[in-house]
């Protein structure tokens, strides 16, 4: 029996630094993808349960994944209400206007993340509304030209994603151990929203992700939960020696009703990635009528058994939001550096996707 879990990470007032391939220390992302989360989690797992336990776990992932995980995405809590953001699928919603005069198109393209309520309506429900009064088209057009626009999309938090976190740069100085020469540089950090009004109502944001277990495994779930708590104490991402990335696991629970409706949607004809996805070989039929983006993943190894600092082999993966007509599966990618013989290094390409209903064929293939 398939079991889903919703996990929320509360970073409180702690900053985070999530570096990406090709981005310097000055820049930082506001979230981490499934491969980065997996690697950090496995490192915490091995410190708790030892090398043999992690070898057995990785062998399960290589044979038949015992759990699939999404990438992390932003959630926002206002009082007792939660808004969960999902990546906008790289395919137009049903009933999206096909005419050439799209005054709202620039606004639409900037919506990289959608609140769950709007995501569900656009991609599992009635789709894109385009009437004269109160339509998505009208509201997106007004957002382009008016600063005080309002409507259902605004009320749902569609345009609030950027206000859930703030980025800043911290000046630092590196001192050469031999010459004592100094090098001045900046490191980028993200602070998530964390406020509380005089009535005690919370208004804060953090990261969440989904887990899908193909069958109930309480022992594995407890081990993963414990390892995630340890990861929270140590920190996720970079600059951990500065206290960055520390979090508390605010929630580890079964899916609430609104999420169950989305995860168990039965009328879909396509599948939208909410994780990264890599597979050694894919047929041309699998990519037919797909809409996808490809990103390159790299970085440094973080083995607790070796003090070596080596770059992992780069691998190209399908990004979150990519849409396929059949459900993707995925594999672990072996990215062990040359000259590193301590153990294998894997990048998580095992996918997690949600069913969606779109007009077909989409003809929006994106290959970047």
mmCIF file of C-alpha atoms in Angstrom:
data_model
loop_
_atom_site.group_PDB
_atom_site.id
_atom_site.type_symbol
_atom_site.label_atom_id
_atom_site.label_comp_id
_atom_site.label_asym_id
_atom_site.label_seq_id
_atom_site.Cartn_x
_atom_site.Cartn_y
_atom_site.Cartn_z
ATOM 1 C CA UNK A 1 0.000 0.000 0.000
ATOM 2 C CA UNK A 2 1.456 3.367 -1.055
ATOM 3 C CA UNK A 3 2.022 5.759 1.847
ATOM 4 C CA UNK A 4 2.645 9.492 1.494
ATOM 5 C CA UNK A 5 4.244 11.797 4.057
ATOM 6 C CA UNK A 6 4.379 15.584 4.241
ATOM 7 C CA UNK A 7 7.513 16.974 5.902
ATOM 8 C CA UNK A 8 8.028 20.636 6.884
ATOM 9 C CA UNK A 9 11.391 22.149 7.825
ATOM 10 C CA UNK A 10 11.334 25.279 9.968
ATOM 11 C CA UNK A 11 14.606 27.231 9.772
ATOM 12 C CA UNK A 12 13.334 29.805 12.281
ATOM 13 C CA UNK A 13 15.783 32.736 12.166
ATOM 14 C CA UNK A 14 18.706 30.729 10.824
ATOM 15 C CA UNK A 15 20.060 31.774 7.403
ATOM 16 C CA UNK A 16 20.648 29.254 4.609
ATOM 17 C CA UNK A 17 23.137 29.058 1.769
ATOM 18 C CA UNK A 18 22.127 26.736 -1.055
ATOM 19 C CA UNK A 19 24.736 26.915 -3.767
ATOM 20 C CA UNK A 20 24.157 25.651 -7.294
ATOM 21 C CA UNK A 21 26.472 24.599 -10.118
ATOM 22 C CA UNK A 22 27.758 27.680 -11.902
ATOM 23 C CA UNK A 23 26.666 30.059 -9.129
ATOM 24 C CA UNK A 24 29.358 31.718 -7.014
ATOM 25 C CA UNK A 25 29.333 32.203 -3.252
ATOM 26 C CA UNK A 26 27.670 35.580 -3.774
ATOM 27 C CA UNK A 27 24.460 33.919 -4.938
ATOM 28 C CA UNK A 28 22.201 31.394 -3.249
ATOM 29 C CA UNK A 29 19.007 29.564 -4.113
ATOM 30 C CA UNK A 30 16.042 29.610 -1.732
ATOM 31 C CA UNK A 31 15.544 25.821 -1.797
ATOM 32 C CA UNK A 32 17.369 22.560 -2.535
ATOM 33 C CA UNK A 33 16.482 19.890 -5.075
ATOM 34 C CA UNK A 34 15.883 16.216 -4.357
ATOM 35 C CA UNK A 35 19.437 15.115 -5.193
ATOM 36 C CA UNK A 36 20.989 17.542 -2.700
ATOM 37 C CA UNK A 37 18.468 16.623 -0.009
ATOM 38 C CA UNK A 38 19.151 12.921 -0.600
ATOM 39 C CA UNK A 39 22.942 13.319 -0.328
ATOM 40 C CA UNK A 40 22.777 15.331 2.886
ATOM 41 C CA UNK A 41 20.253 12.927 4.374
ATOM 42 C CA UNK A 42 22.370 9.862 3.518
ATOM 43 C CA UNK A 43 25.408 11.471 5.196
ATOM 44 C CA UNK A 44 23.382 11.985 8.367
ATOM 45 C CA UNK A 45 22.043 8.420 8.097
ATOM 46 C CA UNK A 46 25.520 6.872 7.935
ATOM 47 C CA UNK A 47 26.727 8.855 10.952
ATOM 48 C CA UNK A 48 23.839 7.460 12.986
ATOM 49 C CA UNK A 49 23.588 3.882 11.773
ATOM 50 C CA UNK A 50 27.001 3.096 10.281
ATOM 51 C CA UNK A 51 28.466 2.116 6.937
ATOM 52 C CA UNK A 52 26.827 -1.308 6.666
ATOM 53 C CA UNK A 53 23.354 0.121 7.215
ATOM 54 C CA UNK A 54 23.803 2.764 4.520
ATOM 55 C CA UNK A 55 25.219 0.185 2.100
ATOM 56 C CA UNK A 56 22.071 -1.896 2.558
ATOM 57 C CA UNK A 57 19.870 1.158 2.105
ATOM 58 C CA UNK A 58 21.641 2.253 -1.085
ATOM 59 C CA UNK A 59 21.353 -1.268 -2.461
ATOM 60 C CA UNK A 60 17.584 -1.023 -1.978
ATOM 61 C CA UNK A 61 17.561 2.242 -3.900
ATOM 62 C CA UNK A 62 19.536 0.602 -6.708
ATOM 63 C CA UNK A 63 17.181 -2.381 -6.905
ATOM 64 C CA UNK A 64 13.738 -1.073 -5.972
ATOM 65 C CA UNK A 65 13.538 2.338 -4.235
ATOM 66 C CA UNK A 66 12.059 1.990 -0.729
ATOM 67 C CA UNK A 67 11.019 5.654 -0.804
ATOM 68 C CA UNK A 68 10.772 8.456 -3.345
ATOM 69 C CA UNK A 69 11.284 12.061 -2.313
ATOM 70 C CA UNK A 70 10.374 15.358 -3.878
ATOM 71 C CA UNK A 71 12.587 18.408 -4.000
ATOM 72 C CA UNK A 72 12.050 20.993 -1.287
ATOM 73 C CA UNK A 73 9.669 23.862 -1.954
ATOM 74 C CA UNK A 74 8.517 26.865 0.031
ATOM 75 C CA UNK A 75 5.542 26.837 2.346
ATOM 76 C CA UNK A 76 4.080 29.816 4.194
ATOM 77 C CA UNK A 77 2.117 29.741 7.439
ATOM 78 C CA UNK A 78 -0.238 32.593 8.306
ATOM 79 C CA UNK A 79 -2.034 31.876 11.550
ATOM 80 C CA UNK A 80 -3.403 28.348 11.171
ATOM 81 C CA UNK A 81 -3.387 28.393 7.366
ATOM 82 C CA UNK A 82 -0.629 26.960 5.196
ATOM 83 C CA UNK A 83 0.181 27.830 1.592
ATOM 84 C CA UNK A 84 2.303 25.274 -0.246
ATOM 85 C CA UNK A 85 4.059 26.268 -3.464
ATOM 86 C CA UNK A 86 4.601 23.767 -6.281
ATOM 87 C CA UNK A 87 6.613 24.204 -9.493
ATOM 88 C CA UNK A 88 4.484 25.386 -12.406
ATOM 89 C CA UNK A 89 4.340 22.550 -14.956
ATOM 90 C CA UNK A 90 6.106 23.261 -18.240
ATOM 91 C CA UNK A 91 2.840 22.799 -20.120
ATOM 92 C CA UNK A 92 -0.036 25.241 -20.424
ATOM 93 C CA UNK A 93 -3.161 24.656 -18.311
ATOM 94 C CA UNK A 94 -6.282 23.506 -20.086
ATOM 95 C CA UNK A 95 -8.190 26.369 -21.754
ATOM 96 C CA UNK A 96 -5.066 28.528 -21.848
ATOM 97 C CA UNK A 97 -5.573 31.132 -24.645
ATOM 98 C CA UNK A 98 -3.775 30.249 -27.865
ATOM 99 C CA UNK A 99 -4.092 33.659 -29.543
ATOM 100 C CA UNK A 100 -1.015 35.761 -30.294
ATOM 101 C CA UNK A 101 -2.031 38.865 -28.353
ATOM 102 C CA UNK A 102 -1.205 37.733 -24.822
ATOM 103 C CA UNK A 103 -0.874 40.854 -22.714
ATOM 104 C CA UNK A 104 -0.458 38.722 -19.598
ATOM 105 C CA UNK A 105 2.139 36.289 -20.971
ATOM 106 C CA UNK A 106 5.150 37.950 -19.285
ATOM 107 C CA UNK A 107 3.397 37.771 -15.923
ATOM 108 C CA UNK A 108 2.412 34.149 -16.490
ATOM 109 C CA UNK A 109 5.977 33.139 -17.412
ATOM 110 C CA UNK A 110 7.312 34.646 -14.174
ATOM 111 C CA UNK A 111 5.091 32.362 -12.116
ATOM 112 C CA UNK A 112 7.661 29.624 -11.562
ATOM 113 C CA UNK A 113 5.813 28.427 -8.464
ATOM 114 C CA UNK A 114 2.075 28.226 -7.807
ATOM 115 C CA UNK A 115 0.114 27.807 -4.570
ATOM 116 C CA UNK A 116 -1.343 24.312 -4.235
ATOM 117 C CA UNK A 117 -4.910 25.630 -4.606
ATOM 118 C CA UNK A 118 -4.215 27.300 -7.961
ATOM 119 C CA UNK A 119 -1.920 24.475 -9.130
ATOM 120 C CA UNK A 120 -4.737 21.997 -8.521
ATOM 121 C CA UNK A 121 -7.347 24.120 -10.328
ATOM 122 C CA UNK A 122 -5.157 24.782 -13.348
ATOM 123 C CA UNK A 123 -3.755 21.264 -13.747
ATOM 124 C CA UNK A 124 -6.315 18.930 -12.204
ATOM 125 C CA UNK A 125 -9.522 20.933 -12.278
ATOM 126 C CA UNK A 126 -11.291 23.351 -14.582
ATOM 127 C CA UNK A 127 -8.055 24.810 -15.917
ATOM 128 C CA UNK A 128 -7.389 28.398 -16.945
ATOM 129 C CA UNK A 129 -10.424 30.707 -16.739
ATOM 130 C CA UNK A 130 -10.536 33.360 -19.442
ATOM 131 C CA UNK A 131 -13.877 35.141 -19.194
ATOM 132 C CA UNK A 132 -14.278 38.916 -18.961
ATOM 133 C CA UNK A 133 -15.010 39.168 -15.244
ATOM 134 C CA UNK A 134 -12.702 37.738 -12.582
ATOM 135 C CA UNK A 135 -10.770 35.599 -15.034
ATOM 136 C CA UNK A 136 -7.178 34.447 -14.691
ATOM 137 C CA UNK A 137 -6.419 36.231 -17.951
ATOM 138 C CA UNK A 138 -7.820 39.539 -16.694
ATOM 139 C CA UNK A 139 -6.063 39.281 -13.347
ATOM 140 C CA UNK A 140 -2.689 38.461 -14.888
ATOM 141 C CA UNK A 141 -3.064 41.355 -17.323
ATOM 142 C CA UNK A 142 -3.928 43.773 -14.524
ATOM 143 C CA UNK A 143 -0.930 42.577 -12.524
ATOM 144 C CA UNK A 144 1.267 43.606 -15.439
ATOM 145 C CA UNK A 145 -0.034 47.176 -15.416
ATOM 146 C CA UNK A 146 -1.533 47.821 -11.974
ATOM 147 C CA UNK A 147 0.175 47.638 -8.602
ATOM 148 C CA UNK A 148 -3.136 47.356 -6.710
ATOM 149 C CA UNK A 149 -4.638 44.492 -8.714
ATOM 150 C CA UNK A 150 -6.784 41.970 -6.837
ATOM 151 C CA UNK A 151 -8.681 38.750 -7.422
ATOM 152 C CA UNK A 152 -8.687 35.014 -6.764
ATOM 153 C CA UNK A 153 -5.064 34.545 -7.811
ATOM 154 C CA UNK A 154 -3.904 37.323 -5.492
ATOM 155 C CA UNK A 155 -5.988 35.974 -2.609
ATOM 156 C CA UNK A 156 -4.466 32.514 -3.100
ATOM 157 C CA UNK A 157 -0.917 33.929 -2.849
ATOM 158 C CA UNK A 158 0.125 33.467 -6.480
ATOM 159 C CA UNK A 159 2.143 36.690 -6.474
ATOM 160 C CA UNK A 160 3.501 36.406 -2.917
ATOM 161 C CA UNK A 161 6.245 33.841 -3.521
ATOM 162 C CA UNK A 162 9.053 36.430 -3.540
ATOM 163 C CA UNK A 163 7.962 37.870 -0.194
ATOM 164 C CA UNK A 164 8.405 34.569 1.675
ATOM 165 C CA UNK A 165 12.177 35.015 1.906
ATOM 166 C CA UNK A 166 14.868 37.672 1.670
ATOM 167 C CA UNK A 167 18.362 37.422 0.228
ATOM 168 C CA UNK A 168 21.366 39.321 1.498
ATOM 169 C CA UNK A 169 25.139 39.191 1.166
ATOM 170 C CA UNK A 170 27.556 38.962 4.072
ATOM 171 C CA UNK A 171 31.116 40.317 3.632
ATOM 172 C CA UNK A 172 33.878 37.884 4.579
ATOM 173 C CA UNK A 173 37.681 37.768 4.559
ATOM 174 C CA UNK A 174 39.755 34.699 3.709
ATOM 175 C CA UNK A 175 43.332 34.548 5.036
ATOM 176 C CA UNK A 176 45.963 32.453 3.212
ATOM 177 C CA UNK A 177 47.550 29.999 5.648
ATOM 178 C CA UNK A 178 51.020 30.387 4.168
ATOM 179 C CA UNK A 179 51.366 33.967 2.974
ATOM 180 C CA UNK A 180 48.751 35.485 5.322
ATOM 181 C CA UNK A 181 47.402 37.359 2.311
ATOM 182 C CA UNK A 182 43.762 38.348 2.608
ATOM 183 C CA UNK A 183 40.950 37.999 0.113
ATOM 184 C CA UNK A 184 37.724 39.954 0.557
ATOM 185 C CA UNK A 185 34.516 38.363 -0.754
ATOM 186 C CA UNK A 186 30.746 38.146 -0.180
ATOM 187 C CA UNK A 187 28.576 35.127 0.581
ATOM 188 C CA UNK A 188 24.873 35.069 -0.186
ATOM 189 C CA UNK A 189 22.331 33.959 2.412
ATOM 190 C CA UNK A 190 18.564 33.510 2.504
ATOM 191 C CA UNK A 191 16.395 34.320 5.509
ATOM 192 C CA UNK A 192 12.903 32.867 5.528
ATOM 193 C CA UNK A 193 9.996 34.917 6.768
ATOM 194 C CA UNK A 194 9.597 34.618 10.552
ATOM 195 C CA UNK A 195 7.203 36.976 12.272
ATOM 196 C CA UNK A 196 4.689 36.933 15.085
ATOM 197 C CA UNK A 197 2.142 39.677 15.725
ATOM 198 C CA UNK A 198 0.974 40.999 19.075
ATOM 199 C CA UNK A 199 -1.836 38.424 19.162
ATOM 200 C CA UNK A 200 0.659 35.589 18.869
ATOM 201 C CA UNK A 201 -0.326 34.666 15.310
ATOM 202 C CA UNK A 202 2.588 33.238 13.333
ATOM 203 C CA UNK A 203 3.588 34.362 9.882
ATOM 204 C CA UNK A 204 6.569 32.394 8.739
ATOM 205 C CA UNK A 205 7.874 30.379 5.814
ATOM 206 C CA UNK A 206 10.187 27.428 5.378
ATOM 207 C CA UNK A 207 10.707 24.409 3.172
ATOM 208 C CA UNK A 208 8.625 21.277 2.760
ATOM 209 C CA UNK A 209 8.863 18.092 0.726
ATOM 210 C CA UNK A 210 6.859 14.935 0.074
ATOM 211 C CA UNK A 211 7.828 11.302 0.609
ATOM 212 C CA UNK A 212 6.202 8.357 -1.132
ATOM 213 C CA UNK A 213 6.713 4.875 0.347
ATOM 214 C CA UNK A 214 5.647 2.051 -2.014
ATOM 215 C CA UNK A 215 4.678 0.072 1.068
ATOM 216 C CA UNK A 216 4.513 0.786 4.771
ATOM 217 C CA UNK A 217 7.916 0.417 6.453
ATOM 218 C CA UNK A 218 7.805 1.844 9.964
ATOM 219 C CA UNK A 219 11.403 0.875 10.732
ATOM 220 C CA UNK A 220 12.796 2.727 7.688
ATOM 221 C CA UNK A 221 10.503 5.668 8.328
ATOM 222 C CA UNK A 222 11.693 5.975 11.946
ATOM 223 C CA UNK A 223 15.343 5.767 10.864
ATOM 224 C CA UNK A 224 14.871 8.423 8.204
ATOM 225 C CA UNK A 225 13.019 10.661 10.649
ATOM 226 C CA UNK A 226 15.831 10.328 13.192
ATOM 227 C CA UNK A 227 18.490 11.031 10.559
ATOM 228 C CA UNK A 228 16.578 14.099 9.393
ATOM 229 C CA UNK A 229 16.540 15.448 12.942
ATOM 230 C CA UNK A 230 20.319 15.023 13.069
ATOM 231 C CA UNK A 231 20.645 16.798 9.720
ATOM 232 C CA UNK A 232 18.608 19.659 11.179
ATOM 233 C CA UNK A 233 21.087 20.021 14.038
ATOM 234 C CA UNK A 234 24.060 20.018 11.658
ATOM 235 C CA UNK A 235 22.515 22.154 8.924
ATOM 236 C CA UNK A 236 21.488 21.742 5.298
ATOM 237 C CA UNK A 237 23.487 23.392 2.513
ATOM 238 C CA UNK A 238 26.696 25.397 2.736
ATOM 239 C CA UNK A 239 28.274 27.723 5.315
ATOM 240 C CA UNK A 240 27.236 25.398 8.131
ATOM 241 C CA UNK A 241 30.277 26.457 10.194
ATOM 242 C CA UNK A 242 28.616 29.885 10.322
ATOM 243 C CA UNK A 243 25.414 28.353 11.691
ATOM 244 C CA UNK A 244 23.571 28.336 8.382
ATOM 245 C CA UNK A 245 21.019 25.727 7.372
ATOM 246 C CA UNK A 246 19.882 24.563 10.799
ATOM 247 C CA UNK A 247 16.229 23.592 11.057
ATOM 248 C CA UNK A 248 13.626 21.764 13.107
ATOM 249 C CA UNK A 249 11.321 19.137 11.643
ATOM 250 C CA UNK A 250 8.010 20.885 12.312
ATOM 251 C CA UNK A 251 5.861 18.248 10.651
ATOM 252 C CA UNK A 252 6.184 14.604 9.603
ATOM 253 C CA UNK A 253 2.654 13.469 8.929
ATOM 254 C CA UNK A 254 0.235 11.765 6.584
ATOM 255 C CA UNK A 255 -1.065 13.980 3.791
ATOM 256 C CA UNK A 256 -3.935 16.288 4.739
ATOM 257 C CA UNK A 257 -7.102 16.068 2.641
ATOM 258 C CA UNK A 258 -6.200 18.768 0.104
ATOM 259 C CA UNK A 259 -2.870 17.077 -0.572
ATOM 260 C CA UNK A 260 -4.447 13.609 -0.831
ATOM 261 C CA UNK A 261 -6.770 14.918 -3.532
ATOM 262 C CA UNK A 262 -3.760 16.091 -5.543
ATOM 263 C CA UNK A 263 -1.589 12.992 -5.004
ATOM 264 C CA UNK A 264 -4.413 10.527 -5.698
ATOM 265 C CA UNK A 265 -5.921 12.341 -8.709
ATOM 266 C CA UNK A 266 -7.258 9.638 -11.082
ATOM 267 C CA UNK A 267 -8.144 11.586 -14.231
ATOM 268 C CA UNK A 268 -4.684 12.719 -15.284
ATOM 269 C CA UNK A 269 -3.183 12.136 -18.719
ATOM 270 C CA UNK A 270 0.336 13.384 -17.903
ATOM 271 C CA UNK A 271 2.795 13.538 -15.043
ATOM 272 C CA UNK A 272 4.596 16.584 -13.628
ATOM 273 C CA UNK A 273 7.951 16.190 -11.877
ATOM 274 C CA UNK A 274 8.257 17.503 -8.340
ATOM 275 C CA UNK A 275 11.806 16.136 -8.088
ATOM 276 C CA UNK A 276 14.806 15.850 -10.354
ATOM 277 C CA UNK A 277 14.834 12.856 -12.704
ATOM 278 C CA UNK A 278 17.657 10.876 -14.313
ATOM 279 C CA UNK A 279 17.603 7.610 -16.185
ATOM 280 C CA UNK A 280 20.462 5.969 -18.035
ATOM 281 C CA UNK A 281 18.448 5.439 -21.198
ATOM 282 C CA UNK A 282 15.075 6.675 -22.402
ATOM 283 C CA UNK A 283 13.102 5.776 -25.497
ATOM 284 C CA UNK A 284 12.075 8.399 -28.022
ATOM 285 C CA UNK A 285 8.445 7.428 -27.326
ATOM 286 C CA UNK A 286 8.846 8.469 -23.692
ATOM 287 C CA UNK A 287 9.818 11.997 -24.746
ATOM 288 C CA UNK A 288 6.997 12.317 -27.286
ATOM 289 C CA UNK A 289 4.698 15.256 -26.477
ATOM 290 C CA UNK A 290 6.785 16.057 -23.395
ATOM 291 C CA UNK A 291 7.624 19.484 -22.016
ATOM 292 C CA UNK A 292 10.888 19.529 -20.133
ATOM 293 C CA UNK A 293 13.966 21.386 -19.006
ATOM 294 C CA UNK A 294 17.374 19.780 -18.498
ATOM 295 C CA UNK A 295 19.836 21.091 -15.916
ATOM 296 C CA UNK A 296 23.414 20.121 -15.118
ATOM 297 C CA UNK A 297 24.265 18.914 -11.629
ATOM 298 C CA UNK A 298 27.729 18.783 -10.105
ATOM 299 C CA UNK A 299 29.402 19.784 -6.853
ATOM 300 C CA UNK A 300 31.844 18.304 -4.359
ATOM 301 C CA UNK A 301 31.769 14.960 -2.573
ATOM 302 C CA UNK A 302 30.892 15.003 1.117
ATOM 303 C CA UNK A 303 32.016 11.570 2.320
ATOM 304 C CA UNK A 304 32.316 11.070 6.107
ATOM 305 C CA UNK A 305 34.884 8.314 5.388
ATOM 306 C CA UNK A 306 37.346 10.466 3.431
ATOM 307 C CA UNK A 307 38.917 13.853 3.919
ATOM 308 C CA UNK A 308 39.385 14.269 0.175
ATOM 309 C CA UNK A 309 37.805 17.207 -1.610
ATOM 310 C CA UNK A 310 36.983 16.067 -5.133
ATOM 311 C CA UNK A 311 34.382 17.139 -7.638
ATOM 312 C CA UNK A 312 31.672 14.655 -8.483
ATOM 313 C CA UNK A 313 31.126 13.784 -12.099
ATOM 314 C CA UNK A 314 28.562 16.073 -13.685
ATOM 315 C CA UNK A 315 25.222 14.659 -14.742
ATOM 316 C CA UNK A 316 22.312 16.192 -16.673
ATOM 317 C CA UNK A 317 18.857 15.751 -15.177
ATOM 318 C CA UNK A 318 15.276 16.663 -15.961
ATOM 319 C CA UNK A 319 14.177 19.580 -13.793
ATOM 320 C CA UNK A 320 11.150 19.983 -11.557
ATOM 321 C CA UNK A 321 8.068 21.012 -13.524
ATOM 322 C CA UNK A 322 8.955 18.845 -16.529
ATOM 323 C CA UNK A 323 5.902 17.070 -17.960
ATOM 324 C CA UNK A 324 5.758 13.585 -19.473
ATOM 325 C CA UNK A 325 2.867 11.569 -20.867
ATOM 326 C CA UNK A 326 3.873 8.449 -18.895
ATOM 327 C CA UNK A 327 5.125 8.281 -15.301
ATOM 328 C CA UNK A 328 8.928 8.644 -15.005
ATOM 329 C CA UNK A 329 10.828 6.262 -12.744
ATOM 330 C CA UNK A 330 14.495 7.257 -12.488
ATOM 331 C CA UNK A 331 17.675 5.810 -11.029
ATOM 332 C CA UNK A 332 20.638 6.641 -8.859
ATOM 333 C CA UNK A 333 23.436 8.075 -11.028
ATOM 334 C CA UNK A 334 26.977 6.942 -10.213
ATOM 335 C CA UNK A 335 29.007 10.177 -10.070
ATOM 336 C CA UNK A 336 32.075 8.757 -8.305
ATOM 337 C CA UNK A 337 35.130 10.906 -9.157
ATOM 338 C CA UNK A 338 38.103 9.299 -10.813
ATOM 339 C CA UNK A 339 40.850 8.391 -8.342
ATOM 340 C CA UNK A 340 38.281 8.045 -5.551
ATOM 341 C CA UNK A 341 38.144 4.385 -4.463
ATOM 342 C CA UNK A 342 36.737 4.552 -0.928
ATOM 343 C CA UNK A 343 33.130 3.923 -1.979
ATOM 344 C CA UNK A 344 30.660 4.794 -4.709
ATOM 345 C CA UNK A 345 29.122 8.291 -4.838
ATOM 346 C CA UNK A 346 25.537 8.507 -6.077
ATOM 347 C CA UNK A 347 23.284 11.331 -7.205
ATOM 348 C CA UNK A 348 19.570 10.790 -6.686
ATOM 349 C CA UNK A 349 17.702 10.725 -10.005
ATOM 350 C CA UNK A 350 14.769 8.681 -8.690
ATOM 351 C CA UNK A 351 11.719 10.703 -9.562
ATOM 352 C CA UNK A 352 8.523 11.695 -7.838
ATOM 353 C CA UNK A 353 5.703 13.125 -9.927
ATOM 354 C CA UNK A 354 2.078 14.194 -9.633
ATOM 355 C CA UNK A 355 -0.705 13.399 -12.137
ATOM 356 C CA UNK A 356 -2.045 16.327 -14.166
ATOM 357 C CA UNK A 357 -4.699 16.831 -16.847
ATOM 358 C CA UNK A 358 -3.651 18.967 -19.817
ATOM 359 C CA UNK A 359 -4.605 19.454 -23.443
ATOM 360 C CA UNK A 360 -2.616 17.098 -25.656
ATOM 361 C CA UNK A 361 -0.360 17.216 -27.513
ATOM 362 C CA UNK A 362 1.367 20.063 -25.693
ATOM 363 C CA UNK A 363 4.084 20.729 -28.316
ATOM 364 C CA UNK A 364 6.124 22.698 -25.795
ATOM 365 C CA UNK A 365 9.306 20.659 -25.719
ATOM 366 C CA UNK A 366 12.056 22.644 -24.011
ATOM 367 C CA UNK A 367 15.591 21.283 -24.316
ATOM 368 C CA UNK A 368 18.012 23.548 -22.471
#
